[in-house]
Amino acid sequence: MPGGRRRTLARAKIAVLISGRGSNMAALLYASRAADCPYEIVLVASNDPEAQGLHLAAAEGIPTFAYPHKGMERTVHDALMHAEISKAGAEYVALAGYMRLLSPEFVNRWAGRMLNIHPSLLPKYKGLHTHERALEAGDSHAGCSVHIVTPALDDGKVLGHIRVAILPGDTPEALAARVLIAEHQLYPRVLAAFVSRATPQPPAGVPNDAA
């Protein structure tokens, strides 16, 4: 309405879990800086206190948490992570290169609210060494997929994927570099669409401007 203030809908709060350099975390973070992005990053957490992505997140003003998992029972470590995620007020969890199998207890706590990005065209090549397996199989395309996390490895509903052509003479490293570019494009887009569908919208007929 003229002279009124535009109502700003609350953005979904996301915790991102990483284990390394955090390039997909960075893609999610920088996408969240767009004015129309429906989510914000409220925590970046890791099972490795030396993960490079933690330094980037901290430099960008994002709260971080890290606790090493070595020597701990999986459920105990997951409970620590869950406590920090909850304390940060996160509503969703995005796994971004989190190289640790999660306990069923943790997954069930975040059922329907946790996504992962995987470097293959699921359901092909679940688990590790996806690029090597695609090349060995003689596939014409590799790619990446974003899926809902379930207790079964890389087995949840696929929400989106991007195909990446395999070139003659490709090595796993060369293919991985191109797939990573696709990951950075796919993950922010799918996460934004997912939280937009999951976040309650104003009822039909209610204007978006308030006097």
PDB file of C-alpha atoms in Angstrom:
ATOM      1  CA  MET A   1       0.000   0.000   0.000  1.00  0.00           C
ATOM      2  CA  PRO A   2       1.246   3.542  -0.733  1.00  0.00           C
ATOM      3  CA  GLY A   3       3.068   4.967   2.247  1.00  0.00           C
ATOM      4  CA  GLY A   4       2.998   1.634   4.042  1.00  0.00           C
ATOM      5  CA  ARG A   5       5.779  -0.680   5.081  1.00  0.00           C
ATOM      6  CA  ARG A   6       6.312  -3.975   3.289  1.00  0.00           C
ATOM      7  CA  ARG A   7       5.892  -6.973   5.555  1.00  0.00           C
ATOM      8  CA  THR A   8       9.068  -9.019   5.756  1.00  0.00           C
ATOM      9  CA  LEU A   9       8.476 -12.741   6.195  1.00  0.00           C
ATOM     10  CA  ALA A  10      10.816 -14.477   8.626  1.00  0.00           C
ATOM     11  CA  ARG A  11      13.654 -16.289   6.919  1.00  0.00           C
ATOM     12  CA  ALA A  12      14.218 -19.971   7.681  1.00  0.00           C
ATOM     13  CA  LYS A  13      17.162 -20.586   9.999  1.00  0.00           C
ATOM     14  CA  ILE A  14      19.743 -23.067   8.711  1.00  0.00           C
ATOM     15  CA  ALA A  15      22.610 -24.880  10.440  1.00  0.00           C
ATOM     16  CA  VAL A  16      25.284 -26.128   8.028  1.00  0.00           C
ATOM     17  CA  LEU A  17      27.503 -29.095   8.927  1.00  0.00           C
ATOM     18  CA  ILE A  18      30.937 -29.356   7.298  1.00  0.00           C
ATOM     19  CA  SER A  19      34.124 -31.375   7.659  1.00  0.00           C
ATOM     20  CA  GLY A  20      36.553 -29.555   5.351  1.00  0.00           C
ATOM     21  CA  ARG A  21      36.962 -26.449   3.236  1.00  0.00           C
ATOM     22  CA  GLY A  22      33.244 -25.736   3.150  1.00  0.00           C
ATOM     23  CA  SER A  23      32.844 -24.642  -0.461  1.00  0.00           C
ATOM     24  CA  ASN A  24      29.187 -25.677  -0.555  1.00  0.00           C
ATOM     25  CA  MET A  25      28.665 -23.949   2.784  1.00  0.00           C
ATOM     26  CA  ALA A  26      30.130 -20.805   1.216  1.00  0.00           C
ATOM     27  CA  ALA A  27      27.759 -21.127  -1.749  1.00  0.00           C
ATOM     28  CA  LEU A  28      24.795 -21.365   0.630  1.00  0.00           C
ATOM     29  CA  LEU A  29      26.067 -18.480   2.711  1.00  0.00           C
ATOM     30  CA  TYR A  30      26.649 -16.062  -0.134  1.00  0.00           C
ATOM     31  CA  ALA A  31      23.316 -16.956  -1.716  1.00  0.00           C
ATOM     32  CA  SER A  32      21.668 -16.122   1.608  1.00  0.00           C
ATOM     33  CA  ARG A  33      22.951 -12.539   1.331  1.00  0.00           C
ATOM     34  CA  ALA A  34      20.522 -11.858  -1.523  1.00  0.00           C
ATOM     35  CA  ALA A  35      17.586  -9.757  -0.363  1.00  0.00           C
ATOM     36  CA  ASP A  36      15.019 -12.267  -1.644  1.00  0.00           C
ATOM     37  CA  CYS A  37      16.661 -15.391  -0.200  1.00  0.00           C
ATOM     38  CA  PRO A  38      14.208 -17.216   2.103  1.00  0.00           C
ATOM     39  CA  TYR A  39      16.862 -18.607   4.455  1.00  0.00           C
ATOM     40  CA  GLU A  40      19.751 -17.456   6.629  1.00  0.00           C
ATOM     41  CA  ILE A  41      22.717 -19.351   8.068  1.00  0.00           C
ATOM     42  CA  VAL A  42      22.696 -19.254  11.874  1.00  0.00           C
ATOM     43  CA  LEU A  43      25.447 -21.811  12.580  1.00  0.00           C
ATOM     44  CA  VAL A  44      28.290 -23.611  10.848  1.00  0.00           C
ATOM     45  CA  ALA A  45      29.356 -26.694  12.811  1.00  0.00           C
ATOM     46  CA  SER A  46      31.989 -29.348  12.238  1.00  0.00           C
ATOM     47  CA  ASN A  47      33.363 -32.599  13.587  1.00  0.00           C
ATOM     48  CA  ASP A  48      36.863 -31.246  12.821  1.00  0.00           C
ATOM     49  CA  PRO A  49      38.047 -28.124  14.689  1.00  0.00           C
ATOM     50  CA  GLU A  50      40.645 -27.593  11.920  1.00  0.00           C
ATOM     51  CA  ALA A  51      38.082 -27.512   9.095  1.00  0.00           C
ATOM     52  CA  GLN A  52      38.943 -24.596   6.832  1.00  0.00           C
ATOM     53  CA  GLY A  53      35.322 -23.661   6.343  1.00  0.00           C
ATOM     54  CA  LEU A  54      35.037 -22.677  10.002  1.00  0.00           C
ATOM     55  CA  HIS A  55      37.506 -19.826   9.463  1.00  0.00           C
ATOM     56  CA  LEU A  56      35.536 -18.533   6.489  1.00  0.00           C
ATOM     57  CA  ALA A  57      32.243 -18.695   8.378  1.00  0.00           C
ATOM     58  CA  ALA A  58      33.718 -16.842  11.350  1.00  0.00           C
ATOM     59  CA  ALA A  59      35.187 -14.169   9.081  1.00  0.00           C
ATOM     60  CA  GLU A  60      31.709 -13.692   7.592  1.00  0.00           C
ATOM     61  CA  GLY A  61      30.177 -13.247  11.033  1.00  0.00           C
ATOM     62  CA  ILE A  62      28.492 -16.657  11.282  1.00  0.00           C
ATOM     63  CA  PRO A  63      28.599 -18.439  14.671  1.00  0.00           C
ATOM     64  CA  THR A  64      30.640 -21.648  14.563  1.00  0.00           C
ATOM     65  CA  PHE A  65      30.977 -24.785  16.662  1.00  0.00           C
ATOM     66  CA  ALA A  66      33.400 -27.677  16.380  1.00  0.00           C
ATOM     67  CA  TYR A  67      33.975 -30.800  18.410  1.00  0.00           C
ATOM     68  CA  PRO A  68      36.200 -33.709  17.314  1.00  0.00           C
ATOM     69  CA  HIS A  69      34.434 -37.039  17.010  1.00  0.00           C
ATOM     70  CA  LYS A  70      37.476 -39.261  17.513  1.00  0.00           C
ATOM     71  CA  GLY A  71      37.175 -41.490  20.543  1.00  0.00           C
ATOM     72  CA  MET A  72      33.477 -40.703  21.016  1.00  0.00           C
ATOM     73  CA  GLU A  73      30.471 -42.872  20.496  1.00  0.00           C
ATOM     74  CA  ARG A  74      28.511 -41.729  17.462  1.00  0.00           C
ATOM     75  CA  THR A  75      25.325 -41.058  19.421  1.00  0.00           C
ATOM     76  CA  VAL A  76      27.185 -38.992  22.030  1.00  0.00           C
ATOM     77  CA  HIS A  77      28.861 -36.807  19.429  1.00  0.00           C
ATOM     78  CA  ASP A  78      25.615 -36.414  17.507  1.00  0.00           C
ATOM     79  CA  ALA A  79      23.855 -35.364  20.717  1.00  0.00           C
ATOM     80  CA  LEU A  80      26.432 -32.595  21.184  1.00  0.00           C
ATOM     81  CA  MET A  81      25.902 -31.406  17.625  1.00  0.00           C
ATOM     82  CA  HIS A  82      22.128 -31.527  18.049  1.00  0.00           C
ATOM     83  CA  ALA A  83      22.339 -29.451  21.231  1.00  0.00           C
ATOM     84  CA  GLU A  84      24.380 -26.723  19.513  1.00  0.00           C
ATOM     85  CA  ILE A  85      22.135 -26.701  16.458  1.00  0.00           C
ATOM     86  CA  SER A  86      19.074 -26.349  18.651  1.00  0.00           C
ATOM     87  CA  LYS A  87      20.709 -23.634  20.756  1.00  0.00           C
ATOM     88  CA  ALA A  88      21.375 -21.659  17.581  1.00  0.00           C
ATOM     89  CA  GLY A  89      17.655 -21.739  16.808  1.00  0.00           C
ATOM     90  CA  ALA A  90      18.079 -23.665  13.562  1.00  0.00           C
ATOM     91  CA  GLU A  91      14.961 -25.019  11.907  1.00  0.00           C
ATOM     92  CA  TYR A  92      16.756 -27.011   9.194  1.00  0.00           C
ATOM     93  CA  VAL A  93      20.121 -28.713   8.765  1.00  0.00           C
ATOM     94  CA  ALA A  94      22.136 -28.674   5.542  1.00  0.00           C
ATOM     95  CA  LEU A  95      24.958 -31.200   5.231  1.00  0.00           C
ATOM     96  CA  ALA A  96      27.723 -29.723   3.095  1.00  0.00           C
ATOM     97  CA  GLY A  97      30.634 -32.110   2.918  1.00  0.00           C
ATOM     98  CA  TYR A  98      30.008 -33.503   6.399  1.00  0.00           C
ATOM     99  CA  MET A  99      32.120 -36.650   6.215  1.00  0.00           C
ATOM    100  CA  ARG A 100      30.583 -38.471   9.120  1.00  0.00           C
ATOM    101  CA  LEU A 101      27.790 -41.016   9.168  1.00  0.00           C
ATOM    102  CA  LEU A 102      24.973 -39.768  11.374  1.00  0.00           C
ATOM    103  CA  SER A 103      23.213 -41.907  13.950  1.00  0.00           C
ATOM    104  CA  PRO A 104      19.575 -42.866  13.342  1.00  0.00           C
ATOM    105  CA  GLU A 105      18.688 -40.910  16.476  1.00  0.00           C
ATOM    106  CA  PHE A 106      20.090 -37.690  15.043  1.00  0.00           C
ATOM    107  CA  VAL A 107      18.524 -38.246  11.633  1.00  0.00           C
ATOM    108  CA  ASN A 108      15.130 -38.963  13.143  1.00  0.00           C
ATOM    109  CA  ARG A 109      15.280 -35.779  15.227  1.00  0.00           C
ATOM    110  CA  TRP A 110      15.638 -33.800  12.010  1.00  0.00           C
ATOM    111  CA  ALA A 111      13.443 -35.995   9.828  1.00  0.00           C
ATOM    112  CA  GLY A 112      12.122 -34.011   6.881  1.00  0.00           C
ATOM    113  CA  ARG A 113      14.257 -31.007   7.835  1.00  0.00           C
ATOM    114  CA  MET A 114      17.759 -32.120   6.819  1.00  0.00           C
ATOM    115  CA  LEU A 115      19.218 -32.022   3.308  1.00  0.00           C
ATOM    116  CA  ASN A 116      22.459 -33.289   1.795  1.00  0.00           C
ATOM    117  CA  ILE A 117      24.267 -32.720  -1.481  1.00  0.00           C
ATOM    118  CA  HIS A 118      25.855 -35.750  -3.108  1.00  0.00           C
ATOM    119  CA  PRO A 119      28.234 -35.821  -6.112  1.00  0.00           C
ATOM    120  CA  SER A 120      26.349 -38.259  -8.308  1.00  0.00           C
ATOM    121  CA  LEU A 121      23.046 -38.568 -10.111  1.00  0.00           C
ATOM    122  CA  LEU A 122      21.236 -40.485  -7.392  1.00  0.00           C
ATOM    123  CA  PRO A 123      20.200 -43.239  -7.094  1.00  0.00           C
ATOM    124  CA  LYS A 124      23.458 -44.029  -8.933  1.00  0.00           C
ATOM    125  CA  TYR A 125      26.684 -44.271  -6.960  1.00  0.00           C
ATOM    126  CA  LYS A 126      25.727 -43.820  -3.344  1.00  0.00           C
ATOM    127  CA  GLY A 127      28.632 -43.426  -0.957  1.00  0.00           C
ATOM    128  CA  LEU A 128      32.222 -42.576  -1.890  1.00  0.00           C
ATOM    129  CA  HIS A 129      34.352 -42.496  -5.078  1.00  0.00           C
ATOM    130  CA  THR A 130      31.428 -41.410  -7.229  1.00  0.00           C
ATOM    131  CA  HIS A 131      33.508 -39.877 -10.037  1.00  0.00           C
ATOM    132  CA  GLU A 132      35.758 -42.902 -10.383  1.00  0.00           C
ATOM    133  CA  ARG A 133      32.717 -45.159 -10.556  1.00  0.00           C
ATOM    134  CA  ALA A 134      31.021 -43.021 -13.218  1.00  0.00           C
ATOM    135  CA  LEU A 135      34.177 -43.084 -15.356  1.00  0.00           C
ATOM    136  CA  GLU A 136      34.686 -46.820 -14.912  1.00  0.00           C
ATOM    137  CA  ALA A 137      31.080 -47.454 -15.958  1.00  0.00           C
ATOM    138  CA  GLY A 138      31.544 -45.458 -19.164  1.00  0.00           C
ATOM    139  CA  ASP A 139      28.712 -43.068 -18.323  1.00  0.00           C
ATOM    140  CA  SER A 140      28.081 -40.108 -20.617  1.00  0.00           C
ATOM    141  CA  HIS A 141      27.176 -37.855 -17.686  1.00  0.00           C
ATOM    142  CA  ALA A 142      27.943 -37.484 -14.016  1.00  0.00           C
ATOM    143  CA  GLY A 143      26.374 -34.846 -11.802  1.00  0.00           C
ATOM    144  CA  CYS A 144      25.102 -33.947  -8.365  1.00  0.00           C
ATOM    145  CA  SER A 145      21.899 -34.382  -6.386  1.00  0.00           C
ATOM    146  CA  VAL A 146      20.280 -32.772  -3.358  1.00  0.00           C
ATOM    147  CA  HIS A 147      18.201 -35.141  -1.272  1.00  0.00           C
ATOM    148  CA  ILE A 148      16.385 -35.404   2.030  1.00  0.00           C
ATOM    149  CA  VAL A 149      18.485 -37.250   4.606  1.00  0.00           C
ATOM    150  CA  THR A 150      17.164 -40.557   5.936  1.00  0.00           C
ATOM    151  CA  PRO A 151      18.872 -43.206   8.082  1.00  0.00           C
ATOM    152  CA  ALA A 152      19.824 -45.127   4.902  1.00  0.00           C
ATOM    153  CA  LEU A 153      22.927 -43.754   3.159  1.00  0.00           C
ATOM    154  CA  ASP A 154      22.099 -41.335   0.307  1.00  0.00           C
ATOM    155  CA  ASP A 155      18.639 -42.879   0.040  1.00  0.00           C
ATOM    156  CA  GLY A 156      16.196 -40.032   0.718  1.00  0.00           C
ATOM    157  CA  LYS A 157      13.904 -38.327  -1.773  1.00  0.00           C
ATOM    158  CA  VAL A 158      15.857 -36.454  -4.461  1.00  0.00           C
ATOM    159  CA  LEU A 159      14.802 -32.800  -4.639  1.00  0.00           C
ATOM    160  CA  GLY A 160      16.950 -31.760  -7.580  1.00  0.00           C
ATOM    161  CA  HIS A 161      19.964 -32.655  -9.667  1.00  0.00           C
ATOM    162  CA  ILE A 162      22.250 -31.280 -12.372  1.00  0.00           C
ATOM    163  CA  ARG A 163      23.828 -33.412 -15.100  1.00  0.00           C
ATOM    164  CA  VAL A 164      27.479 -32.784 -15.966  1.00  0.00           C
ATOM    165  CA  ALA A 165      28.902 -34.151 -19.223  1.00  0.00           C
ATOM    166  CA  ILE A 166      31.870 -36.490 -19.011  1.00  0.00           C
ATOM    167  CA  LEU A 167      34.539 -35.430 -21.502  1.00  0.00           C
ATOM    168  CA  PRO A 168      36.962 -37.699 -23.378  1.00  0.00           C
ATOM    169  CA  GLY A 169      40.078 -38.224 -21.287  1.00  0.00           C
ATOM    170  CA  ASP A 170      38.425 -37.012 -18.087  1.00  0.00           C
ATOM    171  CA  THR A 171      40.121 -37.873 -14.809  1.00  0.00           C
ATOM    172  CA  PRO A 172      38.233 -38.155 -11.522  1.00  0.00           C
ATOM    173  CA  GLU A 173      39.844 -34.884 -10.436  1.00  0.00           C
ATOM    174  CA  ALA A 174      38.836 -32.977 -13.570  1.00  0.00           C
ATOM    175  CA  LEU A 175      35.305 -34.330 -13.412  1.00  0.00           C
ATOM    176  CA  ALA A 176      35.044 -33.536  -9.698  1.00  0.00           C
ATOM    177  CA  ALA A 177      36.003 -29.909 -10.341  1.00  0.00           C
ATOM    178  CA  ARG A 178      33.178 -29.444 -12.858  1.00  0.00           C
ATOM    179  CA  VAL A 179      30.657 -31.272 -10.694  1.00  0.00           C
ATOM    180  CA  LEU A 180      31.586 -28.986  -7.804  1.00  0.00           C
ATOM    181  CA  ILE A 181      30.621 -25.954  -9.903  1.00  0.00           C
ATOM    182  CA  ALA A 182      27.242 -27.583 -10.488  1.00  0.00           C
ATOM    183  CA  GLU A 183      26.883 -28.288  -6.756  1.00  0.00           C
ATOM    184  CA  HIS A 184      27.385 -24.622  -5.942  1.00  0.00           C
ATOM    185  CA  GLN A 185      24.578 -23.733  -8.359  1.00  0.00           C
ATOM    186  CA  LEU A 186      22.183 -26.454  -7.260  1.00  0.00           C
ATOM    187  CA  TYR A 187      22.315 -26.465  -3.467  1.00  0.00           C
ATOM    188  CA  PRO A 188      21.278 -22.850  -2.756  1.00  0.00           C
ATOM    189  CA  ARG A 189      18.448 -23.074  -5.287  1.00  0.00           C
ATOM    190  CA  VAL A 190      17.048 -26.340  -3.933  1.00  0.00           C
ATOM    191  CA  LEU A 191      17.403 -25.274  -0.288  1.00  0.00           C
ATOM    192  CA  ALA A 192      15.600 -22.004  -1.000  1.00  0.00           C
ATOM    193  CA  ALA A 193      12.750 -23.803  -2.758  1.00  0.00           C
ATOM    194  CA  PHE A 194      12.532 -26.407   0.005  1.00  0.00           C
ATOM    195  CA  VAL A 195      12.240 -23.969   2.915  1.00  0.00           C
ATOM    196  CA  SER A 196       9.826 -21.785   0.938  1.00  0.00           C
ATOM    197  CA  ARG A 197       7.462 -24.725   0.526  1.00  0.00           C
ATOM    198  CA  ALA A 198       7.916 -25.768   4.138  1.00  0.00           C
ATOM    199  CA  THR A 199       7.458 -22.265   5.587  1.00  0.00           C
ATOM    200  CA  PRO A 200       3.827 -21.239   6.133  1.00  0.00           C
ATOM    201  CA  GLN A 201       2.714 -18.615   3.623  1.00  0.00           C
ATOM    202  CA  PRO A 202       0.202 -15.787   4.200  1.00  0.00           C
ATOM    203  CA  PRO A 203      -3.404 -16.899   3.554  1.00  0.00           C
ATOM    204  CA  ALA A 204      -4.840 -16.102   0.146  1.00  0.00           C
ATOM    205  CA  GLY A 205      -6.341 -12.633   0.017  1.00  0.00           C
ATOM    206  CA  VAL A 206      -4.075 -11.194   2.725  1.00  0.00           C
ATOM    207  CA  PRO A 207      -2.021  -8.330   1.250  1.00  0.00           C
ATOM    208  CA  ASN A 208       1.751  -8.326   1.587  1.00  0.00           C
ATOM    209  CA  ASP A 209       1.746  -4.663   2.620  1.00  0.00           C
ATOM    210  CA  ALA A 210       0.710  -3.458   6.029  1.00  0.00           C
ATOM    211  CA  ALA A 211      -0.430   0.082   6.649  1.00  0.00           C
TER     212      ALA A 211
END
